[in-house]
CSV table of C-alpha atoms in Angstrom, one decimal:
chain,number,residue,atom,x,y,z
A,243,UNK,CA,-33.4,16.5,9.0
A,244,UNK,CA,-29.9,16.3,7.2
A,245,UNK,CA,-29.1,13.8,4.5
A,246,UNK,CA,-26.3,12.5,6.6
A,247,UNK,CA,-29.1,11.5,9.2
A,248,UNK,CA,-31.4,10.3,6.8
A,249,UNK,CA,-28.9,8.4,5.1
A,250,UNK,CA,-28.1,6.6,8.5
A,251,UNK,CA,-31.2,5.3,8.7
A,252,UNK,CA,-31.7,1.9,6.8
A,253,UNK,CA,-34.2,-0.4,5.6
A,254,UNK,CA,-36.6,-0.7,8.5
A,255,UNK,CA,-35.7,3.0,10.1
A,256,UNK,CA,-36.6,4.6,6.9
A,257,UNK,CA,-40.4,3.3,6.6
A,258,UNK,CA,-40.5,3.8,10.5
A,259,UNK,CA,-39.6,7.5,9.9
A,260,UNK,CA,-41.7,8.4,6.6
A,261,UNK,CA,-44.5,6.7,8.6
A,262,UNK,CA,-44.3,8.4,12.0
A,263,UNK,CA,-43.6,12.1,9.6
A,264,UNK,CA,-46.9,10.9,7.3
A,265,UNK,CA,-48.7,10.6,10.6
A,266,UNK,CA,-47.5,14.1,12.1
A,267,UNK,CA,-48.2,15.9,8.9
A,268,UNK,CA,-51.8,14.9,7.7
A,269,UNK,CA,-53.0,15.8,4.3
A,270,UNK,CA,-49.1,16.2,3.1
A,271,UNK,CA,-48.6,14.3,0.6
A,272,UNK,CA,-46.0,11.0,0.3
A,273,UNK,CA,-43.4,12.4,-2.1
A,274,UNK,CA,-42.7,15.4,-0.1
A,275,UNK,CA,-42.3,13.8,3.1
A,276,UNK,CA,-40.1,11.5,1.5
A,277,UNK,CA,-38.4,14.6,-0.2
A,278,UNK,CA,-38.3,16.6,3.5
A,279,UNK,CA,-36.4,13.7,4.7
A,280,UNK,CA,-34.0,13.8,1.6
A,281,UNK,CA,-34.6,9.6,1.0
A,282,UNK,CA,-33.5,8.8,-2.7
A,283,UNK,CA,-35.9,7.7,-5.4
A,284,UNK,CA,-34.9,4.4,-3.9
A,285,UNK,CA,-34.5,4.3,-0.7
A,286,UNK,CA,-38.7,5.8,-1.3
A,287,UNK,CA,-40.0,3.9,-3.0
A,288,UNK,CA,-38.3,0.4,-0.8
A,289,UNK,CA,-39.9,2.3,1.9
A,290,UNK,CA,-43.4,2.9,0.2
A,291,UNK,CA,-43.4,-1.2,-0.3
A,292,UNK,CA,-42.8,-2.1,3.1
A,293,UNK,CA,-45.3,0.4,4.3
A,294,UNK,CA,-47.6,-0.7,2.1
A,295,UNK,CA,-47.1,-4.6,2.7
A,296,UNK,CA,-47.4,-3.9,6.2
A,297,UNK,CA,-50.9,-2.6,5.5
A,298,UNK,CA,-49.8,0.9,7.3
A,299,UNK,CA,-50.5,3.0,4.3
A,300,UNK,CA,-52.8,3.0,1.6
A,301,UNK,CA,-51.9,4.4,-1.7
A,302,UNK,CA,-55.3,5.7,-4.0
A,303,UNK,CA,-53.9,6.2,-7.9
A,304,UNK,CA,-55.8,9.5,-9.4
A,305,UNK,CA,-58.5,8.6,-11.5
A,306,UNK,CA,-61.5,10.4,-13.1
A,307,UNK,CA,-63.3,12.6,-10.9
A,308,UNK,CA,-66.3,11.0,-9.2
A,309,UNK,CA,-64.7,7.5,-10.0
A,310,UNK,CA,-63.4,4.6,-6.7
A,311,UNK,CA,-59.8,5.2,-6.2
A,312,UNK,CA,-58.0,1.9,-6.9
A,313,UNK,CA,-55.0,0.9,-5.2
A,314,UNK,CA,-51.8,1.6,-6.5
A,315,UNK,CA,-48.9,-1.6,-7.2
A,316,UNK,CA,-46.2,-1.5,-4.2
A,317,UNK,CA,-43.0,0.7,-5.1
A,318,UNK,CA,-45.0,3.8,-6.5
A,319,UNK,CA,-46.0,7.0,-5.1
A,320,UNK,CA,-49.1,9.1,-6.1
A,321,UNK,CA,-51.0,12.2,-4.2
A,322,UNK,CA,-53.5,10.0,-2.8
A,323,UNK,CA,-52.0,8.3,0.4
A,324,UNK,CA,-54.4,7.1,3.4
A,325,UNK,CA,-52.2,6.8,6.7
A,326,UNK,CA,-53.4,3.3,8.6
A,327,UNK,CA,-53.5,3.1,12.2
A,328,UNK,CA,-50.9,0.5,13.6
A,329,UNK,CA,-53.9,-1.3,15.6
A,330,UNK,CA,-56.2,-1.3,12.5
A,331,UNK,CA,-53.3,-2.4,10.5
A,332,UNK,CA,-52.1,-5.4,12.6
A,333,UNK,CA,-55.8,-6.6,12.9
A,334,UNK,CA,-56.4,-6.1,8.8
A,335,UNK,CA,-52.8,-9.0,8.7
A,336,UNK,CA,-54.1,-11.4,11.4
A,337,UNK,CA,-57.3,-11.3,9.6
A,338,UNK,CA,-55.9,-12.1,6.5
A,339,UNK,CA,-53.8,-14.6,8.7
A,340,UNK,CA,-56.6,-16.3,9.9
A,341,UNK,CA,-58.5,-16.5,6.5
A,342,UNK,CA,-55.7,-18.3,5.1
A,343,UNK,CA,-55.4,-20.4,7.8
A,344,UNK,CA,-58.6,-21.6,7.6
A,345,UNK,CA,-58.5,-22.1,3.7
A,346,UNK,CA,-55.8,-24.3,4.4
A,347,UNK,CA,-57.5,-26.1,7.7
A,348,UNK,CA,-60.5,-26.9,5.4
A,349,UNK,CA,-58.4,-28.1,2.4
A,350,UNK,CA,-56.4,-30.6,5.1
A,351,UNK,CA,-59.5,-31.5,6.4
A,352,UNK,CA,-60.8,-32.4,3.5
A,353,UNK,CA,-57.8,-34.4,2.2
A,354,UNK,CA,-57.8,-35.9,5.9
A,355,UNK,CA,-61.6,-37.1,5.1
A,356,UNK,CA,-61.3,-38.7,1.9
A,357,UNK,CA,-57.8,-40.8,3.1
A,358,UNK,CA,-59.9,-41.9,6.2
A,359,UNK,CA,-62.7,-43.1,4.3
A,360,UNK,CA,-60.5,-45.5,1.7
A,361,UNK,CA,-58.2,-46.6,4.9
A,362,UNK,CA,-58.8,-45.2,8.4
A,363,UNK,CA,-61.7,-47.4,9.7
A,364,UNK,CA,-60.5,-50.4,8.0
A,365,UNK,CA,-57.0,-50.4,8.8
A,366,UNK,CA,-57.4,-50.2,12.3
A,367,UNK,CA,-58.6,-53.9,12.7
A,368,UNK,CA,-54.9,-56.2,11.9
A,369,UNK,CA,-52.0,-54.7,9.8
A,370,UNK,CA,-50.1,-57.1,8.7
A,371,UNK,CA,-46.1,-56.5,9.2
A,372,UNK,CA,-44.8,-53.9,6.5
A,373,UNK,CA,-42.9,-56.5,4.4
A,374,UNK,CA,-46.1,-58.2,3.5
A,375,UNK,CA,-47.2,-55.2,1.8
A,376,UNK,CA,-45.9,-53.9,-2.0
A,377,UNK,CA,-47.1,-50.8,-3.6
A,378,UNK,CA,-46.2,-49.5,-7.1
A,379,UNK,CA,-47.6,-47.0,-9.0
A,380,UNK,CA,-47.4,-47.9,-12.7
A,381,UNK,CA,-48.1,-45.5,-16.0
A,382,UNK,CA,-47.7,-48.2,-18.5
A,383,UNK,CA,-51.2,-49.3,-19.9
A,384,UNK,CA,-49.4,-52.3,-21.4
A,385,UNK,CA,-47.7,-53.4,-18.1
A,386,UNK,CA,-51.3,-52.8,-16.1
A,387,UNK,CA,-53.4,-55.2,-18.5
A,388,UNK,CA,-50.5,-57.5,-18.3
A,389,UNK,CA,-50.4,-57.7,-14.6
A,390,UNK,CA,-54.4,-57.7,-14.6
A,391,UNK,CA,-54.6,-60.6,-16.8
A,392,UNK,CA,-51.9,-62.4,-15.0
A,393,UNK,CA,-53.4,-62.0,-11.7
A,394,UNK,CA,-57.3,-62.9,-12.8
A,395,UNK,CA,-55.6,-66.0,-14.5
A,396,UNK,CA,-54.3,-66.7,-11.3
A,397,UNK,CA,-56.9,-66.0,-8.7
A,398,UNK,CA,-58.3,-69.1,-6.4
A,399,UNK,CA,-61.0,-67.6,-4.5
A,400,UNK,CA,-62.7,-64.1,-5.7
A,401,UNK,CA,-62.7,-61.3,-7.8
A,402,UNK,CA,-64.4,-58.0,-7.2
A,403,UNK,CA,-64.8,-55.2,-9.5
A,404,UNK,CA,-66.4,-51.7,-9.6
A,405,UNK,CA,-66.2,-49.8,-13.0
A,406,UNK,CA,-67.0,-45.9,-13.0
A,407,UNK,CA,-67.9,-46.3,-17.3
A,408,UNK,CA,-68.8,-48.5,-19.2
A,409,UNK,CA,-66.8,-51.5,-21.2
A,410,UNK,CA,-65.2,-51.0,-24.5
A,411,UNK,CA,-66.8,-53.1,-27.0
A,412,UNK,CA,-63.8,-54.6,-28.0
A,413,UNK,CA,-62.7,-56.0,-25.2
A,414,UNK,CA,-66.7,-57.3,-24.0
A,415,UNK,CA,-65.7,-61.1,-26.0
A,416,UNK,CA,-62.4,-61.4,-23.3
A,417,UNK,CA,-64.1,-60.2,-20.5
A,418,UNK,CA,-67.0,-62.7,-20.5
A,419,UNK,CA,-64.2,-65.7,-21.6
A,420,UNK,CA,-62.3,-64.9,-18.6
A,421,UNK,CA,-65.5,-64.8,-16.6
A,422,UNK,CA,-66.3,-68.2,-18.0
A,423,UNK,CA,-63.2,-69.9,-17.2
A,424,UNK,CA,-62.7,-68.1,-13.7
A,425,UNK,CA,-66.3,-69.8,-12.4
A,426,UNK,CA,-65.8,-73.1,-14.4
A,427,UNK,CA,-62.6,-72.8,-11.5
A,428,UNK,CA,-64.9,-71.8,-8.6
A,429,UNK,CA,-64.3,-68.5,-8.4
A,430,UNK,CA,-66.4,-66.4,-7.0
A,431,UNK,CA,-67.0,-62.9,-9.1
A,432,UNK,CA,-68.7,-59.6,-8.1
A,433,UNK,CA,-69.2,-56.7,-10.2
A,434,UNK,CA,-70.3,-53.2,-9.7
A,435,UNK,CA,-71.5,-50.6,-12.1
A,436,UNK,CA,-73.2,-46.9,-11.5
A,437,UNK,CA,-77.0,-47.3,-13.1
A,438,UNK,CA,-76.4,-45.1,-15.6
A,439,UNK,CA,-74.0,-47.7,-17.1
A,440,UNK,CA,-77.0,-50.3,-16.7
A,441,UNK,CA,-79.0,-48.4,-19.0
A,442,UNK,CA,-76.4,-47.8,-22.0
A,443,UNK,CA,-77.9,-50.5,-24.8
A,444,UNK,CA,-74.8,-52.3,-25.3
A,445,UNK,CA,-73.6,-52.8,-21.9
A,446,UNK,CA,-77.7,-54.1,-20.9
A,447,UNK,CA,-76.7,-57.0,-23.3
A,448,UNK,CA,-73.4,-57.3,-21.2
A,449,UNK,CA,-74.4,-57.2,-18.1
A,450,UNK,CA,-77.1,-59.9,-18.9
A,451,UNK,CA,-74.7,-62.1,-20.4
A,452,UNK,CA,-72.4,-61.9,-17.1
A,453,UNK,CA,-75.3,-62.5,-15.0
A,454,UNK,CA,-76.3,-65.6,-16.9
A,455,UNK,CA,-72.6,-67.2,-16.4
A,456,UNK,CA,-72.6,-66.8,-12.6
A,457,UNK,CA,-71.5,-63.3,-12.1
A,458,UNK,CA,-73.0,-61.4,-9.2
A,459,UNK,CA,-73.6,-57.9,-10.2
A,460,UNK,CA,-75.0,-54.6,-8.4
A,461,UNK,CA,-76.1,-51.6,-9.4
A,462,UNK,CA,-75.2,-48.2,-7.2
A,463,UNK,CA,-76.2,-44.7,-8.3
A,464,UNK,CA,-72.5,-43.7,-7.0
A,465,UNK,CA,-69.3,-46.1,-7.8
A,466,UNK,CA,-66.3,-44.3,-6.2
A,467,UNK,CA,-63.7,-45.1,-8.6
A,468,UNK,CA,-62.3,-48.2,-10.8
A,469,UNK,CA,-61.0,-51.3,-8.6
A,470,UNK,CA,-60.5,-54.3,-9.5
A,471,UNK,CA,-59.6,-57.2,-5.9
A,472,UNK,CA,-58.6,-60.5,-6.7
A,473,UNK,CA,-58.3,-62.6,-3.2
A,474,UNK,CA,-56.6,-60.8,-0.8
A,475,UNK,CA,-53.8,-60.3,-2.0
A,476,UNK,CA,-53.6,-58.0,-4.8
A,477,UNK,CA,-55.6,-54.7,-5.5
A,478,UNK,CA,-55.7,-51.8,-8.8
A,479,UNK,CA,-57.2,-48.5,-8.5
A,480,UNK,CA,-56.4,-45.4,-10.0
A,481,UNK,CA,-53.9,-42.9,-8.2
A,482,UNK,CA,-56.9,-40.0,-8.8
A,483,UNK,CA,-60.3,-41.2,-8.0
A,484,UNK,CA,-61.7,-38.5,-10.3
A,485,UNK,CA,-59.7,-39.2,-13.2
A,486,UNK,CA,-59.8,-43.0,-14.7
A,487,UNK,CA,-57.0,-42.4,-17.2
A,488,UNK,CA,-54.6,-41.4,-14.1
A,489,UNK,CA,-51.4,-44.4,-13.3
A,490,UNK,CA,-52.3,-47.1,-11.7
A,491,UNK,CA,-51.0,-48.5,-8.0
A,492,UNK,CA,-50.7,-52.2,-7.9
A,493,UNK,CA,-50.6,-53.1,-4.6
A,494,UNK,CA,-49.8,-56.7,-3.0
A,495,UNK,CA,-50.0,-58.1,0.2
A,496,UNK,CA,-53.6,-59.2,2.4
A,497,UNK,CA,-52.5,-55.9,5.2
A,498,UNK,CA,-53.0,-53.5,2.4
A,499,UNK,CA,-55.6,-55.4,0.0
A,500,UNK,CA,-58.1,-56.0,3.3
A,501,UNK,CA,-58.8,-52.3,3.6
A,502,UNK,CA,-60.2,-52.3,0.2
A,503,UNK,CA,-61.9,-55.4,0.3
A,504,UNK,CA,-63.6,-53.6,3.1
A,505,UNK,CA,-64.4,-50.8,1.3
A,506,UNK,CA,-65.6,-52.8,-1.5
A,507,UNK,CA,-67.7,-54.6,0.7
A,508,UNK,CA,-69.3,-51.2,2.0
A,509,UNK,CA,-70.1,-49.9,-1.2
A,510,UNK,CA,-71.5,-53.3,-2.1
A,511,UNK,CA,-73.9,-53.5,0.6
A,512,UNK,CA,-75.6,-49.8,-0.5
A,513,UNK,CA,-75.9,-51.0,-4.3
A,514,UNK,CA,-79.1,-52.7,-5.2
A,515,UNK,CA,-78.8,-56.7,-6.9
A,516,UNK,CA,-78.8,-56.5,-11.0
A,517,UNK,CA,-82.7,-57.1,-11.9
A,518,UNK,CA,-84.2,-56.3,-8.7
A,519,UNK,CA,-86.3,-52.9,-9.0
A,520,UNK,CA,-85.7,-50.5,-6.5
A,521,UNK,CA,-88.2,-49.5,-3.2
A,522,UNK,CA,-89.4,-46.1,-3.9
A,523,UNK,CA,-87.7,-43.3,-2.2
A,524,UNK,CA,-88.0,-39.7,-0.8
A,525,UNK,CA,-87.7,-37.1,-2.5
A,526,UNK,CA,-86.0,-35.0,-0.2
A,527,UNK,CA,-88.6,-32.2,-1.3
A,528,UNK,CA,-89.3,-31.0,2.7
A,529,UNK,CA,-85.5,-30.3,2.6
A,530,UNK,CA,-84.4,-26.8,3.7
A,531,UNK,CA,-81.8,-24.8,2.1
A,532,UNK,CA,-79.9,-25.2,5.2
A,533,UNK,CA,-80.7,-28.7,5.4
A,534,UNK,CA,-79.2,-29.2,1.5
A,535,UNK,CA,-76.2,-27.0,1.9
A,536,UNK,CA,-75.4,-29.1,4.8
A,537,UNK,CA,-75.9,-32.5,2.8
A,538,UNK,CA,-73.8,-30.9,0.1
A,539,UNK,CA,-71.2,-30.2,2.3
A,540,UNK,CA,-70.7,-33.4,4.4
A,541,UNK,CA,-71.1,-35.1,0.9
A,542,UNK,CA,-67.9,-33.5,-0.4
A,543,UNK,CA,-65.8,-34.7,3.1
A,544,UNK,CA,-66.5,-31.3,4.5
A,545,UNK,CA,-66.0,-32.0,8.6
A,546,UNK,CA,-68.3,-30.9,10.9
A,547,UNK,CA,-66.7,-28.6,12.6
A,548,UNK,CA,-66.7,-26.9,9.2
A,549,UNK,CA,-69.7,-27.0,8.2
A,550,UNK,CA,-71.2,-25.5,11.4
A,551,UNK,CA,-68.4,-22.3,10.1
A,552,UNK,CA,-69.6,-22.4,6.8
A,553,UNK,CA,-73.3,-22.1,7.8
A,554,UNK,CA,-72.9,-19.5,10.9
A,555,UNK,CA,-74.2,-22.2,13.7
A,556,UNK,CA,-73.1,-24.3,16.1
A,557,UNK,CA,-72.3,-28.0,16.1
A,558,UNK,CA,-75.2,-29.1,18.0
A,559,UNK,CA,-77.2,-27.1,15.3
A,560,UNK,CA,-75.3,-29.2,12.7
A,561,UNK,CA,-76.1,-33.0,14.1
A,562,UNK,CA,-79.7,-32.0,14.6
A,563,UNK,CA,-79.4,-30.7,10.6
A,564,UNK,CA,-78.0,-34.4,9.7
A,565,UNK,CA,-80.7,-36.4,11.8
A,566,UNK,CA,-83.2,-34.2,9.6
A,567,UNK,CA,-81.5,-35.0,6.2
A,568,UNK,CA,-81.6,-38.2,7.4
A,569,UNK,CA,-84.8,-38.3,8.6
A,570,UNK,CA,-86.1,-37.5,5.0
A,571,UNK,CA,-84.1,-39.4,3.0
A,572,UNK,CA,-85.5,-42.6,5.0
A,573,UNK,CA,-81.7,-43.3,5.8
A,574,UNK,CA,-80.1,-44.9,8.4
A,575,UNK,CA,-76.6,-43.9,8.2
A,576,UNK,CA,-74.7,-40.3,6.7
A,577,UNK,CA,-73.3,-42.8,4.0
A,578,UNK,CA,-77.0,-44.3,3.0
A,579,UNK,CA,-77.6,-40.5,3.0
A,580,UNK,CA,-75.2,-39.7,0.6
A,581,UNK,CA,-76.4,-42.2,-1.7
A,582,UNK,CA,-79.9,-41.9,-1.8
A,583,UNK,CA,-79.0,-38.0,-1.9
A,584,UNK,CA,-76.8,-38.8,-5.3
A,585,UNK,CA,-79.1,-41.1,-6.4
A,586,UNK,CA,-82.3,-38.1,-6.3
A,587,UNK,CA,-79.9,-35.6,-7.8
A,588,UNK,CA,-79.7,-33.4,-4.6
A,589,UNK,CA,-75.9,-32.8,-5.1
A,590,UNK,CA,-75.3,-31.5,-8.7
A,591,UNK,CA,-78.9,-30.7,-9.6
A,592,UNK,CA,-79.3,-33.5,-12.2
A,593,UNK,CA,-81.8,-35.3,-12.4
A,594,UNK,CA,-81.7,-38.6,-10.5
A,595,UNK,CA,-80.8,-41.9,-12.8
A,596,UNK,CA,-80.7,-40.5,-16.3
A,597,UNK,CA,-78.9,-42.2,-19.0
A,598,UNK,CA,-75.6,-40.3,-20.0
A,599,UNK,CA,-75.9,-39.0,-23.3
C-alpha cells in the first residue's frame, strides 16, 4: 500500500486497517504491520490506543521468561500483540457496561433508601404549601447554639432530642437549667441516647438528674443521628448523619418538621424507657451465613432486588431469608430487626452493649 493511500486514511480508517492487516497476518508483529502500511510514529501509535480502548487488541510488554505478561499503557507498541475478535470484544465493553451500571444502580439505590426512610413514608400524609417551609444550612457553631437556645427559650408544647455522644461536661449545668425552666412552663421533653452513652459514669449522673426533673428519656442500641424538634415548627440535624461535626440545616415550618417528628416518633417507640431493664433476647446464633449477609445487607439500605444479586438467588428466596431473620430475632418488623440485630452486634461484629472506651 502506498503512503499516499495510507496517508488518506484518517483517524478511524487507520485502526480499521492495521486491525483487519493484524488479523490477515497472524503472528506478525504490530510495528511491522504498522511499518508495511507506512503509518507514522504517530499516526501508530493514535491507532494502537483506539485499538486498544476498543478492547480489539491486546498488547503483552516482554518480561522475564516464565513470568504473566502484563498489559502494556495505551500509545505503545511491543512484540507481544493478541488480536481480539470483534464479537469477544464488544461483549468484553457491554460487560464492563453493565458492571458499571449496576455499581451505579446500587449506589442510587442506596441513596434512594436512606432519603425514603428520613422523608418518604412520612411526607406522604399532608404537605403543607411550599411557603410554610424554610430550610438553611448553617456552618456557624456560634449562629446554631444561638438559634438552639432561642428556639428552646421559646418552645410552648415539646421538645425532642436524640444525641449520637455524649454531653460535654461543660455545658451539663445549662442543659438541666433549661430543662428546669422548660417543665416549670409545661413543656413536654423527650430525650434519646444510644446505651452505650447510658453507661459513661458522668453522663449516668446526668441522665438521673434529667429524669428526676420530668424529662422522659430512652435508651436505643442505635440513635440515627443528632436532632433536636421543638413543636412543630422547627427542626436541627446534621447535613451528614455519619458525621456530627458536619453544618447544620435549620428548618422551619410544621410540612417539613412533621416528617421528623414522625421519624422521631419511630425511633422512639424501638428504644426501651430510662431504668427499665430489658427482656432477654435471641441471640441470633441459628443464623446462616446467608441469612446474616442478608441482614447485613438490608441493614445498610441495600434493596431487595439487590440483595437477591448480591447473593445469587431469587427474590422469593430473599423474603423467605427476611421472615427467617426475623423469625430469630423474635422481631416483628425489618426495622425491630435491625435493631435487635445492632443491639447483639450481628452487623460490625462487636459485641452487643459495651461501653465505648
Amino acid at each position: 500500500m502506498s503512503k499516499t493511500s495510507a496517508g488518506a486514511r484518517m483517524g478511524d480508517d487507520q485502526a480499521l486497517a492495521l486491525y483487519q492487516e493484524l488479523r490477515g497476518t497472524p503472528g506478525e508483529s504490530f510495528d511491522r504491520v504498522a511499518a508495511r502500511l507506512e503509518l507514522t510514529e504517530a499516526e501508530r501509535d493514535s491507532a494502537h490506543a483506539e485499538l486498544v480502548a476498543l478492547g480489539l487488541i491486546e498488547t503483552a510488554a516482554v518480561g522475564v521468561t516464565g513470568a504473566a505478561p502484563a498489559l502494556a499503557p495505551q500509545g505503545t507498541t511491543t512484540s507481544g500483540t493478541t488480536v481480539v475478535a470483534p464479537d469477544v470484544a464488544l461483549l468484553r465493553l457491554l460487560q464492563h457496561e453493565r458492571d458499571r451500571l449496576e455499581n451505579r444502580l446500587a449506589e442510587t439505590s442506596r441513596a434512594q433508601t436512606t432519603l425514603e426512610t428520613l422523608a418518604g413514608p412520612f411526607l406522604r400524609a399532608g404537605l403543607e404549601p411550599a411557603t410554610d417551609v424554610e430550610v438553611e444550612i448553617v456552618d456557624d457553631a456560634d449562629r446554631i447554639r444561638r438559634e438552639l437556645a432561642d428556639v428552646t427559650a421559646s418552645v410552648r408544647g415539646s421538645v425532642q432530642s436524640m444525641l449520637t455522644g455524649s454531653v460535654r461536661r461543660d455545658e451539663m449545668a445549662a442543659a438541666l437549667e433549661r430543662d428546669r425552666e422548660q417543665i416549670a412552663r409545661g413543656v413536654a421533653v423527650q430525650a434519646m441516647y444510644s446505651h452505650r452513652v447510658g453507661q459513661v459514669p458522668e453522663m449516668i449522673q446526668y441522665l438521673a438528674e434529667r429524669a428526676a426533673l420530668g424529662v422522659e428519656i430512652r435508651l436505643s442500641p442505635v440513635v440515627p443521628m443528632n436532632m433536636v424538634l421543638a413543636d412543630e415548627c422547627f427542626a436541627l440535624l446534621p447535613t451528614d448523619p455519619r458525621d456530627p461535626d458536619s453544618a447544620a440545616i435549620l428548618a422551619r415550618g410544621p410540612g417539613l418538621v412533621r416528617s421528623y417528628r414522625a421519624l422521631y416518633a419511630y425511633c422512639w417507640q424501638a428504644a426501651t424507657p430510662y431504668g427499665q431493664e430489658e427482656p432477654p433476647q435471641n441471640g441470633g446464633d441459628g443464623l446462616t451465613e446467608q441469612q446474616r449477609a442478608a441482614l447485613r445487607m438490608l441493614a445498610s439500605g441495600v434493596k431487595d432486588e439487590q440483595v437477591a444479586r448480591n447473593l445469587g438467588v431469587s427474590l422469593r428466596t430473599v423474603s423467605r431469608l427476611i421472615s427467617e431473620v426475623m423469625q430469630e430475632l423474635g422481631a416483628a418488623s425489618r426495622f425491630e430487626a435491625g435493631v435487635k440485630a445492632a443491639r447483639l452486634g450481628l452487623l460490625d461484629g462487636e459485641s452487643p452493649d459495651q461501653p465505648p472506651a
